[in-house]
Amino acid sequence: MSIRRPARHRLSGAPSSRRVLLRMAAGALLWPTLVPLSAQARLALATAINITARYRALSQRAAKVYGLLVLQVGPARSRDLLEGVRKQLRDGLRALDGQGWPPAVVRLLVEVQQAAGQLDALLAQAPTRDTWQVVGKQADHLLASADQATQALEQLAQAPSARLVNTAGRQRMLSQRLARHYGLAAAGLGSDAGRRQMRDDAAEFERALAQLDAAPISTPAIRAALELGRGQWMFFQAALKRAPDARGLDDVASTSERLLQVMDELTGLYEGALRDVLG
């Protein structure tokens, strides 16, 4: 079975089909212990790392957009974004089906699928301040599950460029978690822990940009995407410094989406570089 590369400029999510999970689990039973990866499976790893890393961003984007509906920020646009996120949560693991992943990896992928399904169900509820808190907790559960799966797949790749896919992919999540916590502060639901998280996430985003900038693997397209990403990061930072009022919420919502798009494209470029190495 050939792997489909996920479309760039668009995040995808997790399927609700139990049949897909059963096929993945059955494939895992056929994986001999300590047998080297086939060429097809090695190429699939590049896409798999990007996809599971994408779930980290989806988790926080879901909580962010749900909060925008609670706060009535661009309701029509926010409803469209939420529907898109829910579709992504249902559809993303199909590209990983039939690859015969090791049993430990399959277990992690199943956990991602289950956490995504639970989050999707919560997102169907009418947005209120109380349900927003519940959505946030489940979003963090999905984030943790997706991060474990991404780390496991990176280790399977055994290539330095796999770290670049992971790092660039994590930038997508950081942008969304920052915007989510800004929304919580605007709603009067912020906390000292949330403010510390924002400071830590901003510092990590800066460090990761520097690491990606200094990485030996680079192309003109990657350098251009990095430059664009740094510019969008500056716009996003400026929005985050605004008082959490209606205009600030709108600015943070729009700049976080643009930064997400740019970092998603950059992650796709690193995925392509990893495929070249693994192939």
JSON list of C-alpha atoms in Angstrom, two decimals, residues 66-161:
[
{"chain": "A", "resi": 66, "resn": "TYR", "atom": "CA", "xyz": [-13.99, 26.27, 20.87]},
{"chain": "A", "resi": 67, "resn": "GLY", "atom": "CA", "xyz": [-13.02, 29.12, 23.18]},
{"chain": "A", "resi": 68, "resn": "LEU", "atom": "CA", "xyz": [-13.53, 31.64, 20.38]},
{"chain": "A", "resi": 69, "resn": "LEU", "atom": "CA", "xyz": [-17.11, 30.42, 20.14]},
{"chain": "A", "resi": 70, "resn": "VAL", "atom": "CA", "xyz": [-17.55, 30.77, 23.89]},
{"chain": "A", "resi": 71, "resn": "LEU", "atom": "CA", "xyz": [-16.27, 34.34, 23.61]},
{"chain": "A", "resi": 72, "resn": "GLN", "atom": "CA", "xyz": [-18.29, 35.02, 20.44]},
{"chain": "A", "resi": 73, "resn": "VAL", "atom": "CA", "xyz": [-15.23, 36.02, 18.42]},
{"chain": "A", "resi": 74, "resn": "GLY", "atom": "CA", "xyz": [-16.14, 35.87, 14.73]},
{"chain": "A", "resi": 75, "resn": "PRO", "atom": "CA", "xyz": [-18.87, 33.28, 15.35]},
{"chain": "A", "resi": 76, "resn": "ALA", "atom": "CA", "xyz": [-19.45, 32.27, 11.73]},
{"chain": "A", "resi": 77, "resn": "ARG", "atom": "CA", "xyz": [-15.74, 31.95, 10.97]},
{"chain": "A", "resi": 78, "resn": "SER", "atom": "CA", "xyz": [-15.10, 30.14, 14.25]},
{"chain": "A", "resi": 79, "resn": "ARG", "atom": "CA", "xyz": [-17.91, 27.65, 13.57]},
{"chain": "A", "resi": 80, "resn": "ASP", "atom": "CA", "xyz": [-16.38, 26.88, 10.17]},
{"chain": "A", "resi": 81, "resn": "LEU", "atom": "CA", "xyz": [-12.96, 26.43, 11.76]},
{"chain": "A", "resi": 82, "resn": "LEU", "atom": "CA", "xyz": [-14.40, 24.11, 14.40]},
{"chain": "A", "resi": 83, "resn": "GLU", "atom": "CA", "xyz": [-16.12, 21.95, 11.80]},
{"chain": "A", "resi": 84, "resn": "GLY", "atom": "CA", "xyz": [-12.84, 21.73, 9.93]},
{"chain": "A", "resi": 85, "resn": "VAL", "atom": "CA", "xyz": [-10.98, 20.68, 13.07]},
{"chain": "A", "resi": 86, "resn": "ARG", "atom": "CA", "xyz": [-13.58, 18.02, 13.87]},
{"chain": "A", "resi": 87, "resn": "LYS", "atom": "CA", "xyz": [-13.28, 16.57, 10.37]},
{"chain": "A", "resi": 88, "resn": "GLN", "atom": "CA", "xyz": [-9.51, 16.54, 10.72]},
{"chain": "A", "resi": 89, "resn": "LEU", "atom": "CA", "xyz": [-9.80, 14.71, 14.03]},
{"chain": "A", "resi": 90, "resn": "ARG", "atom": "CA", "xyz": [-11.78, 11.98, 12.27]},
{"chain": "A", "resi": 91, "resn": "ASP", "atom": "CA", "xyz": [-9.77, 11.58, 9.07]},
{"chain": "A", "resi": 92, "resn": "GLY", "atom": "CA", "xyz": [-6.03, 11.68, 9.69]},
{"chain": "A", "resi": 93, "resn": "LEU", "atom": "CA", "xyz": [-4.75, 8.21, 10.55]},
{"chain": "A", "resi": 94, "resn": "ARG", "atom": "CA", "xyz": [-5.92, 6.61, 7.32]},
{"chain": "A", "resi": 95, "resn": "ALA", "atom": "CA", "xyz": [-2.60, 7.40, 5.65]},
{"chain": "A", "resi": 96, "resn": "LEU", "atom": "CA", "xyz": [-0.90, 5.25, 8.30]},
{"chain": "A", "resi": 97, "resn": "ASP", "atom": "CA", "xyz": [-3.06, 2.18, 7.70]},
{"chain": "A", "resi": 98, "resn": "GLY", "atom": "CA", "xyz": [-1.50, -1.04, 6.44]},
{"chain": "A", "resi": 99, "resn": "GLN", "atom": "CA", "xyz": [2.13, -0.23, 7.22]},
{"chain": "A", "resi": 100, "resn": "GLY", "atom": "CA", "xyz": [2.70, -3.02, 9.76]},
{"chain": "A", "resi": 101, "resn": "TRP", "atom": "CA", "xyz": [3.91, -0.80, 12.57]},
{"chain": "A", "resi": 102, "resn": "PRO", "atom": "CA", "xyz": [5.56, -2.40, 15.61]},
{"chain": "A", "resi": 103, "resn": "PRO", "atom": "CA", "xyz": [3.01, -3.35, 18.30]},
{"chain": "A", "resi": 104, "resn": "ALA", "atom": "CA", "xyz": [4.23, -0.64, 20.69]},
{"chain": "A", "resi": 105, "resn": "VAL", "atom": "CA", "xyz": [3.67, 2.02, 18.01]},
{"chain": "A", "resi": 106, "resn": "VAL", "atom": "CA", "xyz": [0.24, 0.64, 17.15]},
{"chain": "A", "resi": 107, "resn": "ARG", "atom": "CA", "xyz": [-0.79, 0.91, 20.78]},
{"chain": "A", "resi": 108, "resn": "LEU", "atom": "CA", "xyz": [0.24, 4.56, 20.79]},
{"chain": "A", "resi": 109, "resn": "LEU", "atom": "CA", "xyz": [-1.63, 5.24, 17.52]},
{"chain": "A", "resi": 110, "resn": "VAL", "atom": "CA", "xyz": [-4.75, 3.62, 18.96]},
{"chain": "A", "resi": 111, "resn": "GLU", "atom": "CA", "xyz": [-4.46, 5.87, 22.02]},
{"chain": "A", "resi": 112, "resn": "VAL", "atom": "CA", "xyz": [-4.23, 8.91, 19.73]},
{"chain": "A", "resi": 113, "resn": "GLN", "atom": "CA", "xyz": [-7.32, 7.74, 17.84]},
{"chain": "A", "resi": 114, "resn": "GLN", "atom": "CA", "xyz": [-9.31, 7.19, 21.01]},
{"chain": "A", "resi": 115, "resn": "ALA", "atom": "CA", "xyz": [-8.31, 10.54, 22.52]},
{"chain": "A", "resi": 116, "resn": "ALA", "atom": "CA", "xyz": [-9.17, 12.30, 19.25]},
{"chain": "A", "resi": 117, "resn": "GLY", "atom": "CA", "xyz": [-12.59, 10.62, 19.16]},
{"chain": "A", "resi": 118, "resn": "GLN", "atom": "CA", "xyz": [-13.34, 11.69, 22.72]},
{"chain": "A", "resi": 119, "resn": "LEU", "atom": "CA", "xyz": [-12.31, 15.26, 21.94]},
{"chain": "A", "resi": 120, "resn": "ASP", "atom": "CA", "xyz": [-14.46, 15.29, 18.81]},
{"chain": "A", "resi": 121, "resn": "ALA", "atom": "CA", "xyz": [-17.49, 14.20, 20.88]},
{"chain": "A", "resi": 122, "resn": "LEU", "atom": "CA", "xyz": [-16.92, 17.02, 23.37]},
{"chain": "A", "resi": 123, "resn": "LEU", "atom": "CA", "xyz": [-16.63, 19.58, 20.57]},
{"chain": "A", "resi": 124, "resn": "ALA", "atom": "CA", "xyz": [-20.18, 18.70, 19.51]},
{"chain": "A", "resi": 125, "resn": "GLN", "atom": "CA", "xyz": [-21.51, 20.19, 22.75]},
{"chain": "A", "resi": 126, "resn": "ALA", "atom": "CA", "xyz": [-22.84, 23.74, 22.88]},
{"chain": "A", "resi": 127, "resn": "PRO", "atom": "CA", "xyz": [-19.93, 26.05, 23.80]},
{"chain": "A", "resi": 128, "resn": "THR", "atom": "CA", "xyz": [-20.06, 27.30, 27.40]},
{"chain": "A", "resi": 129, "resn": "ARG", "atom": "CA", "xyz": [-17.40, 28.32, 29.88]},
{"chain": "A", "resi": 130, "resn": "ASP", "atom": "CA", "xyz": [-17.84, 25.01, 31.71]},
{"chain": "A", "resi": 131, "resn": "THR", "atom": "CA", "xyz": [-17.63, 22.82, 28.60]},
{"chain": "A", "resi": 132, "resn": "TRP", "atom": "CA", "xyz": [-14.60, 24.83, 27.45]},
{"chain": "A", "resi": 133, "resn": "GLN", "atom": "CA", "xyz": [-12.73, 23.70, 30.55]},
{"chain": "A", "resi": 134, "resn": "VAL", "atom": "CA", "xyz": [-13.65, 20.06, 29.87]},
{"chain": "A", "resi": 135, "resn": "VAL", "atom": "CA", "xyz": [-12.59, 20.40, 26.22]},
{"chain": "A", "resi": 136, "resn": "GLY", "atom": "CA", "xyz": [-9.27, 21.84, 27.39]},
{"chain": "A", "resi": 137, "resn": "LYS", "atom": "CA", "xyz": [-8.54, 18.86, 29.63]},
{"chain": "A", "resi": 138, "resn": "GLN", "atom": "CA", "xyz": [-9.28, 16.40, 26.84]},
{"chain": "A", "resi": 139, "resn": "ALA", "atom": "CA", "xyz": [-7.22, 18.48, 24.40]},
{"chain": "A", "resi": 140, "resn": "ASP", "atom": "CA", "xyz": [-4.24, 18.13, 26.74]},
{"chain": "A", "resi": 141, "resn": "HIS", "atom": "CA", "xyz": [-4.82, 14.39, 26.94]},
{"chain": "A", "resi": 142, "resn": "LEU", "atom": "CA", "xyz": [-4.71, 14.16, 23.14]},
{"chain": "A", "resi": 143, "resn": "LEU", "atom": "CA", "xyz": [-1.60, 16.34, 23.11]},
{"chain": "A", "resi": 144, "resn": "ALA", "atom": "CA", "xyz": [0.20, 13.94, 25.47]},
{"chain": "A", "resi": 145, "resn": "SER", "atom": "CA", "xyz": [-0.85, 10.88, 23.45]},
{"chain": "A", "resi": 146, "resn": "ALA", "atom": "CA", "xyz": [0.17, 12.42, 20.14]},
{"chain": "A", "resi": 147, "resn": "ASP", "atom": "CA", "xyz": [3.52, 13.51, 21.56]},
{"chain": "A", "resi": 148, "resn": "GLN", "atom": "CA", "xyz": [4.30, 9.96, 22.74]},
{"chain": "A", "resi": 149, "resn": "ALA", "atom": "CA", "xyz": [3.45, 8.55, 19.31]},
{"chain": "A", "resi": 150, "resn": "THR", "atom": "CA", "xyz": [5.56, 11.17, 17.55]},
{"chain": "A", "resi": 151, "resn": "GLN", "atom": "CA", "xyz": [8.59, 10.48, 19.75]},
{"chain": "A", "resi": 152, "resn": "ALA", "atom": "CA", "xyz": [8.27, 6.73, 19.15]},
{"chain": "A", "resi": 153, "resn": "LEU", "atom": "CA", "xyz": [8.11, 7.19, 15.37]},
{"chain": "A", "resi": 154, "resn": "GLU", "atom": "CA", "xyz": [11.08, 9.55, 15.42]},
{"chain": "A", "resi": 155, "resn": "GLN", "atom": "CA", "xyz": [13.14, 6.90, 17.21]},
{"chain": "A", "resi": 156, "resn": "LEU", "atom": "CA", "xyz": [12.16, 4.34, 14.57]},
{"chain": "A", "resi": 157, "resn": "ALA", "atom": "CA", "xyz": [13.41, 6.62, 11.80]},
{"chain": "A", "resi": 158, "resn": "GLN", "atom": "CA", "xyz": [16.95, 6.70, 13.24]},
{"chain": "A", "resi": 159, "resn": "ALA", "atom": "CA", "xyz": [17.80, 9.77, 11.17]},
{"chain": "A", "resi": 160, "resn": "PRO", "atom": "CA", "xyz": [18.78, 13.23, 12.43]},
{"chain": "A", "resi": 161, "resn": "SER", "atom": "CA", "xyz": [16.35, 14.88, 10.02]}
]
